[in-house]
Short mmCIF file of C-alpha atoms and ligand atoms in Angstrom, two decimals:
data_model
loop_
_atom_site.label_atom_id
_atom_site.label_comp_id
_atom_site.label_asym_id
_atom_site.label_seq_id
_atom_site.Cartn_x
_atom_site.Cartn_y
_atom_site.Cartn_z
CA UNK A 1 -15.82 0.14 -7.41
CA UNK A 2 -12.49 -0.88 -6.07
CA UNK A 3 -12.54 -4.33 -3.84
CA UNK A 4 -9.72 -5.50 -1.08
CA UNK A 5 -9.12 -8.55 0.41
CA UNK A 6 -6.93 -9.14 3.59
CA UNK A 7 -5.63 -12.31 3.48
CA UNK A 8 -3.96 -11.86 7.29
CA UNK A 9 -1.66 -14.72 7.69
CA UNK A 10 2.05 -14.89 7.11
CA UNK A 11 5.05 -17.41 7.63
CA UNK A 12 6.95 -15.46 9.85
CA UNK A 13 7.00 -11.74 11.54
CA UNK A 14 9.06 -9.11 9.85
CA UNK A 15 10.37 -7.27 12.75
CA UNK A 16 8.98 -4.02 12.01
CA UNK A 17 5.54 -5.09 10.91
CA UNK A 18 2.37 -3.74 12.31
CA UNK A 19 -0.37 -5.18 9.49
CA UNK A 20 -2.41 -7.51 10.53
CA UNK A 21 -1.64 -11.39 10.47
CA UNK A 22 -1.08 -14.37 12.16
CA UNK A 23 1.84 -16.81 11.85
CA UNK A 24 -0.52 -20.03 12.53
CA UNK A 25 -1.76 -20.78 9.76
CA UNK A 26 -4.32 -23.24 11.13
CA UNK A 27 -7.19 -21.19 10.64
CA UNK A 28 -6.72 -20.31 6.91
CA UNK A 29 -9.64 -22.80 5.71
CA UNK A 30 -11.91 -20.95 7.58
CA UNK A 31 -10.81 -17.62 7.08
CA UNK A 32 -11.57 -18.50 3.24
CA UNK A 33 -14.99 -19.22 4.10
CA UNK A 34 -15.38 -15.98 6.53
CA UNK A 35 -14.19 -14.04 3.57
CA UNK A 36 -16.10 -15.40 0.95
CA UNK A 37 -19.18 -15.22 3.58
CA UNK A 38 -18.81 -11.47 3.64
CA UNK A 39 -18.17 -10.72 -0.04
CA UNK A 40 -21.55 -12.06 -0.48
CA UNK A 41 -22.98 -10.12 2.74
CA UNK A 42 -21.69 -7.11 1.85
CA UNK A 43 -23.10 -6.93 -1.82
CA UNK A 44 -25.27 -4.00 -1.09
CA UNK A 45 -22.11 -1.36 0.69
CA UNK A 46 -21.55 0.25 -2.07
CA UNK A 47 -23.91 0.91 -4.94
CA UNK A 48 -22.11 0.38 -7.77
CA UNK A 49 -21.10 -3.31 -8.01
CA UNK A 50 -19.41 -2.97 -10.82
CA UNK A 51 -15.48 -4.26 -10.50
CA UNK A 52 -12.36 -1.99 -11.18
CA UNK A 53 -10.63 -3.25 -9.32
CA UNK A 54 -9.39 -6.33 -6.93
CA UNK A 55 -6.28 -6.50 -4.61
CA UNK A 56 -5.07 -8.88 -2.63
CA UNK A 57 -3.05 -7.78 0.03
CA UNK A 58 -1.87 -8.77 3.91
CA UNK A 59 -0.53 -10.51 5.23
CA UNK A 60 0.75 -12.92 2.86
CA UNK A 61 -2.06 -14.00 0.27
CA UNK A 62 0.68 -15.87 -2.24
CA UNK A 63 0.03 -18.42 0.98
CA UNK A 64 -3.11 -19.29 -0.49
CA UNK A 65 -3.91 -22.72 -2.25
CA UNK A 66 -5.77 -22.69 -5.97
CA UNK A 67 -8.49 -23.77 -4.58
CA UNK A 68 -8.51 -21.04 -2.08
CA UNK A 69 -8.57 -18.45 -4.91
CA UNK A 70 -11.08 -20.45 -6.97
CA UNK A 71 -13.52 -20.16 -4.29
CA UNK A 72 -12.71 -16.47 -3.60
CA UNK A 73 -13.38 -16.01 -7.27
CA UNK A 74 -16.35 -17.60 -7.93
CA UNK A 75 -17.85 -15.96 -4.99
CA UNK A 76 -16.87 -12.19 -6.69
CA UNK A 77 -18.16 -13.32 -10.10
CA UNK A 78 -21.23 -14.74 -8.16
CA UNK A 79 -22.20 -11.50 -6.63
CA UNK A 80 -20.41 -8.94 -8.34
CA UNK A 81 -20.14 -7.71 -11.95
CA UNK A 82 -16.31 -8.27 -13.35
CA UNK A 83 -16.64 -7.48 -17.03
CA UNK A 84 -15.17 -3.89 -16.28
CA UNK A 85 -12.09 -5.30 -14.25
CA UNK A 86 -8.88 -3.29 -15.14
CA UNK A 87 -6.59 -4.38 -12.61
CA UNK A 88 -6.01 -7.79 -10.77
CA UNK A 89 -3.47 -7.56 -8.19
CA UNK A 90 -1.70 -9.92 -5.62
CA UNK A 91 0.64 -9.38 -2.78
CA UNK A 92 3.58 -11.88 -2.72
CA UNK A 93 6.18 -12.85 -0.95
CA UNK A 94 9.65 -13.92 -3.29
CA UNK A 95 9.94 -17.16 -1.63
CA UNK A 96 6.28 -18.15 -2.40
CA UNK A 97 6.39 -17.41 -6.43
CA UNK A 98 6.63 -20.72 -8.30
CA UNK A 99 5.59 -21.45 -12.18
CA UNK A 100 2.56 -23.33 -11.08
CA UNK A 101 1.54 -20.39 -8.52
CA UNK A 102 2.07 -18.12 -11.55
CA UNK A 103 0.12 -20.30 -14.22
CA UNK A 104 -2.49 -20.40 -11.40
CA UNK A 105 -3.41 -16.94 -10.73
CA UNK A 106 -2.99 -16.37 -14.39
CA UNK A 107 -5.72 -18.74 -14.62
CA UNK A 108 -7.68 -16.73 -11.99
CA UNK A 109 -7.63 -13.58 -14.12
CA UNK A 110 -4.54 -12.10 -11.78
CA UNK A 111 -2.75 -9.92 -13.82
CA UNK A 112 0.16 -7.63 -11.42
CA UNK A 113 2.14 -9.06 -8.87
CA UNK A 114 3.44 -6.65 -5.79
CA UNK A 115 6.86 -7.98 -4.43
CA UNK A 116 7.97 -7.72 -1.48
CA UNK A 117 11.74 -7.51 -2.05
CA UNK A 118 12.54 -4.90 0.35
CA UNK A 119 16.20 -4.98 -0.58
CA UNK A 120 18.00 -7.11 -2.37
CA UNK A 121 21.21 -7.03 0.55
CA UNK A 122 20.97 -9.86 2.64
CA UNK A 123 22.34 -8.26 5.98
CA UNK A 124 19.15 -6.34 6.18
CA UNK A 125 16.97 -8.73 5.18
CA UNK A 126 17.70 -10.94 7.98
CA UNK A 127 18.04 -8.11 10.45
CA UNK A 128 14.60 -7.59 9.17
CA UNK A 129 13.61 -10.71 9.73
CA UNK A 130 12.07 -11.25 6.25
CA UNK A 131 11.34 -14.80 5.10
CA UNK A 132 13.46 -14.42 2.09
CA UNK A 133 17.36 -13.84 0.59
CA UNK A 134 18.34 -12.06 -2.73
CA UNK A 135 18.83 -15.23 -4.74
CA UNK A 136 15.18 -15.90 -4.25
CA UNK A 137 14.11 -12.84 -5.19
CA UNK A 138 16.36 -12.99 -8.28
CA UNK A 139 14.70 -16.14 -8.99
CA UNK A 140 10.81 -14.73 -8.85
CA UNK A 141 11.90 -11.85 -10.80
CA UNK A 142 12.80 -14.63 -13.24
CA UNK A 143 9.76 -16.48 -13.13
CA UNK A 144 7.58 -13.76 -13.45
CA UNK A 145 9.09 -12.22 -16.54
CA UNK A 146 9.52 -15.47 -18.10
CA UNK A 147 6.23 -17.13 -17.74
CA UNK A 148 4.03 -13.61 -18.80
CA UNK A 149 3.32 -12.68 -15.61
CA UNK A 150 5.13 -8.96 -16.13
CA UNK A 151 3.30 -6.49 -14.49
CA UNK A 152 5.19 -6.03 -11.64
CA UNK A 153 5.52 -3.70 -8.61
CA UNK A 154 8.30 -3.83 -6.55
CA UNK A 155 8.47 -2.61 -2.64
CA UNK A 156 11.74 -1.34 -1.66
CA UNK A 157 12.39 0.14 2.30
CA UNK A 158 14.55 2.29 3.04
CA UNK A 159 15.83 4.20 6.10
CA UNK A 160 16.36 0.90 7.94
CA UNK A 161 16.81 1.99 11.54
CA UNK A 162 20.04 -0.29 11.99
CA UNK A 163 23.24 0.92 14.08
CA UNK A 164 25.24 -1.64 12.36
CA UNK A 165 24.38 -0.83 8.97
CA UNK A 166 26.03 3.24 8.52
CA UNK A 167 24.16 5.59 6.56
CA UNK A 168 27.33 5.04 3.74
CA UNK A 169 26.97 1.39 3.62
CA UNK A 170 22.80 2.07 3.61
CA UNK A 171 23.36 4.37 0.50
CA UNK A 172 25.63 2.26 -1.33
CA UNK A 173 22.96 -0.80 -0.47
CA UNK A 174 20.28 1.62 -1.65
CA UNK A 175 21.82 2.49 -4.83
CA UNK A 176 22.93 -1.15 -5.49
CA UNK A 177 18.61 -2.05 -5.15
CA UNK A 178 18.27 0.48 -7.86
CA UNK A 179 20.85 -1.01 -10.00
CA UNK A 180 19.45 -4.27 -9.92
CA UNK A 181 16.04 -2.90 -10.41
CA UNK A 182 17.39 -0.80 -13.55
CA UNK A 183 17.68 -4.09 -15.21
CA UNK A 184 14.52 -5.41 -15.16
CA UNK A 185 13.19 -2.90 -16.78
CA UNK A 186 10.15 -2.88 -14.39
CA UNK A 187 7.45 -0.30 -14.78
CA UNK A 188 6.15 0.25 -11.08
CA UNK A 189 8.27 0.61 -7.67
CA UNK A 190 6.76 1.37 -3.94
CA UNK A 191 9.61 2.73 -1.66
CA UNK A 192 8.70 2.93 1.74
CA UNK A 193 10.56 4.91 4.61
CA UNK A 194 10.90 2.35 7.40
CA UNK A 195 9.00 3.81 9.98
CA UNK A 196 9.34 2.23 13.63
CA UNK A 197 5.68 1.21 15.88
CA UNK A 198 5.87 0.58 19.15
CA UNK A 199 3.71 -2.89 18.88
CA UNK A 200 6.23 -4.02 17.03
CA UNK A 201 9.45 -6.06 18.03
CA UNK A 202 11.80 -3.10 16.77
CA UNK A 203 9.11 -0.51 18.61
CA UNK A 204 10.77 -2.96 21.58
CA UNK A 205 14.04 -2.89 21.06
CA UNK A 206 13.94 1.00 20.53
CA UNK A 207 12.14 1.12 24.09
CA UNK A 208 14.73 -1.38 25.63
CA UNK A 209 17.47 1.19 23.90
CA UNK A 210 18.54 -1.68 22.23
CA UNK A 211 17.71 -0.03 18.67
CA UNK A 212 18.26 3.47 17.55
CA UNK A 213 15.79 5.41 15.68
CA UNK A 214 17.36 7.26 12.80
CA UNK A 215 17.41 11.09 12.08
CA UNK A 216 14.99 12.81 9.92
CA UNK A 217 17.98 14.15 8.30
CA UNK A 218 19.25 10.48 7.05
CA UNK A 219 15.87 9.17 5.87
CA UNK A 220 16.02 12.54 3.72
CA UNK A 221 18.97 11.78 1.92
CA UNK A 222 18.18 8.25 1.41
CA UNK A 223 14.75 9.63 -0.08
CA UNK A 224 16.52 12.20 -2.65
CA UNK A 225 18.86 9.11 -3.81
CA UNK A 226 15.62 7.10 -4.29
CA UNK A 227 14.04 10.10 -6.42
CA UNK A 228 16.95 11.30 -8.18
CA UNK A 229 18.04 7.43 -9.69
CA UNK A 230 14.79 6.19 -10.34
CA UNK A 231 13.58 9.38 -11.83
CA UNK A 232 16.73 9.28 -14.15
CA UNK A 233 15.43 5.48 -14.97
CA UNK A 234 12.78 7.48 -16.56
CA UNK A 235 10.46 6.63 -13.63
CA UNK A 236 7.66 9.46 -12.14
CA UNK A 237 7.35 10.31 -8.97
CA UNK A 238 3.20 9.88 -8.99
CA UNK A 239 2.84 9.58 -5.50
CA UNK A 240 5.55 10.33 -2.51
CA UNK A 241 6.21 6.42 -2.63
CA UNK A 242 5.34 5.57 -5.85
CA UNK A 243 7.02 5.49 -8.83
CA UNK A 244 5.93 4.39 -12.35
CA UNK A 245 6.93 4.48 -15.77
CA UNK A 246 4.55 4.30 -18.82
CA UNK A 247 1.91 5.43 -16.94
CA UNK A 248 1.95 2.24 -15.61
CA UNK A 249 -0.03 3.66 -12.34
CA UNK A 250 -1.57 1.48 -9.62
CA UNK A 251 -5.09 1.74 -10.39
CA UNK A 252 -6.17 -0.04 -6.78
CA UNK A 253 -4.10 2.73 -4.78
CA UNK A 254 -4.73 5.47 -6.67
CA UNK A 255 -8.16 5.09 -5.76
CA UNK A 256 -7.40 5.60 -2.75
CA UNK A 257 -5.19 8.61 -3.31
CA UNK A 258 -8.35 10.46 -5.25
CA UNK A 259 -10.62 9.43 -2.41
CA UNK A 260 -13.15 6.83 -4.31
CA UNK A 261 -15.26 4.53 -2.44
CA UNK A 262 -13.92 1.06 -2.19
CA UNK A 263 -14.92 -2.17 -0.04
CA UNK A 264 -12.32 -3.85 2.27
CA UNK A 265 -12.60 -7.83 3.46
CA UNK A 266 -11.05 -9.72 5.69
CA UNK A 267 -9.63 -8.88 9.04
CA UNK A 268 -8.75 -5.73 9.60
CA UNK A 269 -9.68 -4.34 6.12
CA UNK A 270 -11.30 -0.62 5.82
CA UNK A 271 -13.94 -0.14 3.59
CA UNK A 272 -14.81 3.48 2.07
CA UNK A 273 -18.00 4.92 0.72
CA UNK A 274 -17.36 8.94 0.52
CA UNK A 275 -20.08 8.87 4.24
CA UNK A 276 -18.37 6.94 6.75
CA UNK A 277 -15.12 4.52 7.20
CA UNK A 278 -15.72 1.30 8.03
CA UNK A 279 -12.66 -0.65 10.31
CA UNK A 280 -12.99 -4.94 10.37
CA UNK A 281 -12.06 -6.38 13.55
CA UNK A 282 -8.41 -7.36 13.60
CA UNK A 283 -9.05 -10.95 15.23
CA UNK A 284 -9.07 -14.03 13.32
CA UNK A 285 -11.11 -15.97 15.80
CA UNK A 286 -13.11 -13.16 15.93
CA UNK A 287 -13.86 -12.23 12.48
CA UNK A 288 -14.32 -16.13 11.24
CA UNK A 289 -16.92 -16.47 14.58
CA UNK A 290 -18.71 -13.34 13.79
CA UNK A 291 -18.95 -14.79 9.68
CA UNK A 292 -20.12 -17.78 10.61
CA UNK A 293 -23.08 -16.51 12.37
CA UNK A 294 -23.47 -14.44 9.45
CA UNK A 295 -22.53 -10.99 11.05
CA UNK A 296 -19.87 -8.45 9.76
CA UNK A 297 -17.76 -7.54 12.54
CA UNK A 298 -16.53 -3.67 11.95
CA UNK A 299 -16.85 -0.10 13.78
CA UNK A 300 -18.12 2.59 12.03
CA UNK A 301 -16.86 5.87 11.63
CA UNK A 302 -19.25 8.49 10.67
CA UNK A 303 -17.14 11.37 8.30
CA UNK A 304 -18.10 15.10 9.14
CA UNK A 305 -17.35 17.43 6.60
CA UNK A 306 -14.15 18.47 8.28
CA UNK A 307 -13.36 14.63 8.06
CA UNK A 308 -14.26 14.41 4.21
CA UNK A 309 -12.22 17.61 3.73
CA UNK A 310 -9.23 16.80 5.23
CA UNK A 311 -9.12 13.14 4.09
CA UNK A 312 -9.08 14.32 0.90
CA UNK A 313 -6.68 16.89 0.93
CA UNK A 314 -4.22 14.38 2.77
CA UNK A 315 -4.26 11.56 -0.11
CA UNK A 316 -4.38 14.09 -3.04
CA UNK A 317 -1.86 16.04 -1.91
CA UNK A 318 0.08 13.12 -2.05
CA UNK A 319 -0.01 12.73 -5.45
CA UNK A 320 1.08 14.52 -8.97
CA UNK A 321 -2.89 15.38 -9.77
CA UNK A 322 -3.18 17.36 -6.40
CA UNK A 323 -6.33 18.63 -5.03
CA UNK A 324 -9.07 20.97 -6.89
CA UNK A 325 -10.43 23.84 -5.04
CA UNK A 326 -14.18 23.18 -6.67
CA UNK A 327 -13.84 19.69 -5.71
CA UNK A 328 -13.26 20.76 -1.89
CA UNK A 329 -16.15 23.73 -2.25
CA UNK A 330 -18.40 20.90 -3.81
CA UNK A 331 -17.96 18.83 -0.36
CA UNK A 332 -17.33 22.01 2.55
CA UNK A 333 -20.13 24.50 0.48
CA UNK A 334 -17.78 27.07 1.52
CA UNK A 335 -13.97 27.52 1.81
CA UNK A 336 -12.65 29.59 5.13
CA UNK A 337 -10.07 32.26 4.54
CA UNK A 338 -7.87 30.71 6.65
CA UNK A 339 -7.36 27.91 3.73
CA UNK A 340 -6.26 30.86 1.38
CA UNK A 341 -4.03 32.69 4.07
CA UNK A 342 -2.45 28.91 4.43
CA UNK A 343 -2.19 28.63 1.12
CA UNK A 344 -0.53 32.01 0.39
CA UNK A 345 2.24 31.40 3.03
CA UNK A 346 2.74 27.46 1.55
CA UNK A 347 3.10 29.12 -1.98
CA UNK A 348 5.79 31.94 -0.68
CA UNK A 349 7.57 29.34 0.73
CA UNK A 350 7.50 26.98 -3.05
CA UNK A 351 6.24 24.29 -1.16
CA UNK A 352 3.02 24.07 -3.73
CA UNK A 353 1.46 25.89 -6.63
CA UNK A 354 -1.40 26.63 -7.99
CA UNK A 355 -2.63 26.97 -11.29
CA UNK A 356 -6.93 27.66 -11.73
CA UNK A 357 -8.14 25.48 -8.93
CA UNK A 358 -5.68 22.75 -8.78
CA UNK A 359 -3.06 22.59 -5.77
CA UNK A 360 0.12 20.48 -6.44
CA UNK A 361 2.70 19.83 -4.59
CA UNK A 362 6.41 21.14 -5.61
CA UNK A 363 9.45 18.62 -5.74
CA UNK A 364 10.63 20.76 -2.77
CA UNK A 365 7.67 20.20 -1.25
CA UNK A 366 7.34 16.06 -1.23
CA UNK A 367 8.69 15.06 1.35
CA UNK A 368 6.93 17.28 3.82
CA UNK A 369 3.14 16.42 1.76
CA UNK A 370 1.91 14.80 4.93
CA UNK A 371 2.56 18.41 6.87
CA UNK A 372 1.66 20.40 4.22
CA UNK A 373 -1.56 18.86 4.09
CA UNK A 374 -2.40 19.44 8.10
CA UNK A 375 -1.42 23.07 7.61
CA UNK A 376 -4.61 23.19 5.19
CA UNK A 377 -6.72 21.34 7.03
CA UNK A 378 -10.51 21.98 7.98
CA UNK A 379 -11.52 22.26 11.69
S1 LIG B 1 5.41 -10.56 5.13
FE1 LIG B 1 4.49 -8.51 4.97
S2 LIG B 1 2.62 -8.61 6.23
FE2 LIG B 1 3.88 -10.42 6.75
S3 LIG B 1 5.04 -9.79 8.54
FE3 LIG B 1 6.34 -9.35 6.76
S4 LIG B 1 5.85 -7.23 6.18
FE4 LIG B 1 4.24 -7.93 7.58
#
């Protein structure tokens, strides 16, 4: 089974962020304890408690102290089995990475590090609001590689919805982040599309008319620079925003992507077991006075078979191993016609194929996998 764990607190607000997290930090103590608390009450969610998995994500969890993670960790060994664990993974921001954070979660049996470099120009990092500049994120590229810790994922956004920044000068910025990633030598990149909520302080500015959203058309061509240099870097396209090379794949994710169960901690987290979805409340106070009275505090969402269908046919269309046809008549008993008239029309059009009962998306159809997916979908 696959564990995550929402560490929900950050130094400052990136302006386009809608995760969950708080930039007052005084609570983080007790949000350790909350979390810990419901690792151990939530033993029993899923039946296997075998460990493939852990991820720390946010949020901000390269904010946490050693002794924050040694008590996280004892608590997983304490109630979980570990000896299968393939994949240890922390999020991190590039201002946070020093050689004693690295030594510690070494020493805590982390073993990637996710980056949140964004881009490396610092224009658009400030207009972003991010914590960070280039020459720190130089610097924990640095420290990474040289003290062993060199299983690395990038993320990289593009599309930034800025009026001062052209779609030129975005390319050329775009293609520079490559460059800079080309000589690292990394194995794993996550490029996101910047995509613009309304809770958030750009979702404001583009109500107040003070920000414009981009085209389609321009986040299109900054995606088809992203494939075509990093797939001549000898990277694959595994997932619409992933890239790897080596097979270096995220194991966490791509559980997600080929819809196995998983349990989510922490504020906000989701938790997965094939039935229902489970939702945490996204309030710190909240969550940390529901703990401590030794209650999880979540909403569940019972899946119908439409639900399982369709969930599934979202993430796996997503990715190169696409979707099997026995796998969907295993959950639905039955498959309607109207999924094989869809399908028909989606394969005249080469936006998938199909060979025996798997369904995979073509390169021409990628970018529209999220689409593609709804056209197919169970009612
Ligand atoms: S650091 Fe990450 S989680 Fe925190 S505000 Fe920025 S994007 Fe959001």
């Amino acid at each position: 089974m696959h564990l995550y764990i929402h560490i929900p607190f950050c130094k400052q607000a990136c302006f386009y962020c809608d995760f969950h997290f708080s930039t007052n930090l005084s609570l983080k103590d007790k949000m350790v304890e909350a979390i810990c608390k419901e690792i151990e009450l939530q033993t029993d969610y899923l039946k296997n408690k075998k460990l493939q998995t852990i991820y720390f994500g946010g949020g901000t969890p390269s904010l946490l102290s050693g002794p924050d993670f040694e008590k996280i960790f004892k608590t997983i060994s304490n109630f979980y089995d570990i000896s299968c664990l393939k994949e240890t993974t922390i999020e991190t921001n590039p201002d946070d990475i020093t050689i004693d954070k690295i030594n510690e979660w070494k020493s805590y049996g982390i073993d990637r590090v996710s980056l949140g470099i964004q881009t490396f120009d610092n224009d658009l990092l400030k207009f972003m609001n991010r914590a960070h500049d280039s020459k720190q994120s130089i610097n924990a590229l640095d420290l990474l590689l040289t003290n062993n810790l060199g299983n690395i994922t990038i993320d990289l956004i593009y599309a930034k919805n800025a009026k001062e920044f052209d779609i030129e000068k975005q390319n050329s910025i775009l293609i520079n982040d490559i460059e800079i990633i080309e000589k690292y030598n990394l194995n794993h990149i996550s490029a996101y599309n910047l995509t613009i909520e309304d809770s958030t302080v750009f979702g404001k500015w583009v109500n107040q008319k003070k920000l414009e959203p981009i085209g389609e058309d321009y986040a299109a061509e900054q995606y088809e620079i992203l494939i075509e240099s990093l797939t001549s870097q000898g990277f694959e396209q595994y997932e619409v925003s992933n890239f790897a090379k080596n097979g270096k794949y995220a194991i966490h994710n791509s559980a997600y992507w080929k819809n196995e169960e998983y349990l989510g901690v922490g504020p906000s987290a989701h938790s997965y077991n094939l039935d229902s979805r489970q939702s945490n409340i996204s309030n710190n106070s909240k969550y940390i006075a529901a703990l401590e009275s030794g209650k999880v505090p979540f909403a569940i969402e019972n899946l119908s078979i439409s639900d399982k269908v369709n969930d599934y046919l979202l993430c796996g269309l997503r990715t190169i191993w696409g979707i099997d046809t026995k796998k969907i008549s295993q959950i639905a008993g039955r498959i309607p016609q109207t999924f094989w008239d869809t399908l028909d029309i989606l394969k005249n059009q080469n936006l998938v194929i199909q060979s025996g009962n798997s369904i995979k998306i073509t390169t021409q159809g990628r970018i529209f996998s999220d689409k593609i997916a709804s056209d197919l979908f169970f009612d």
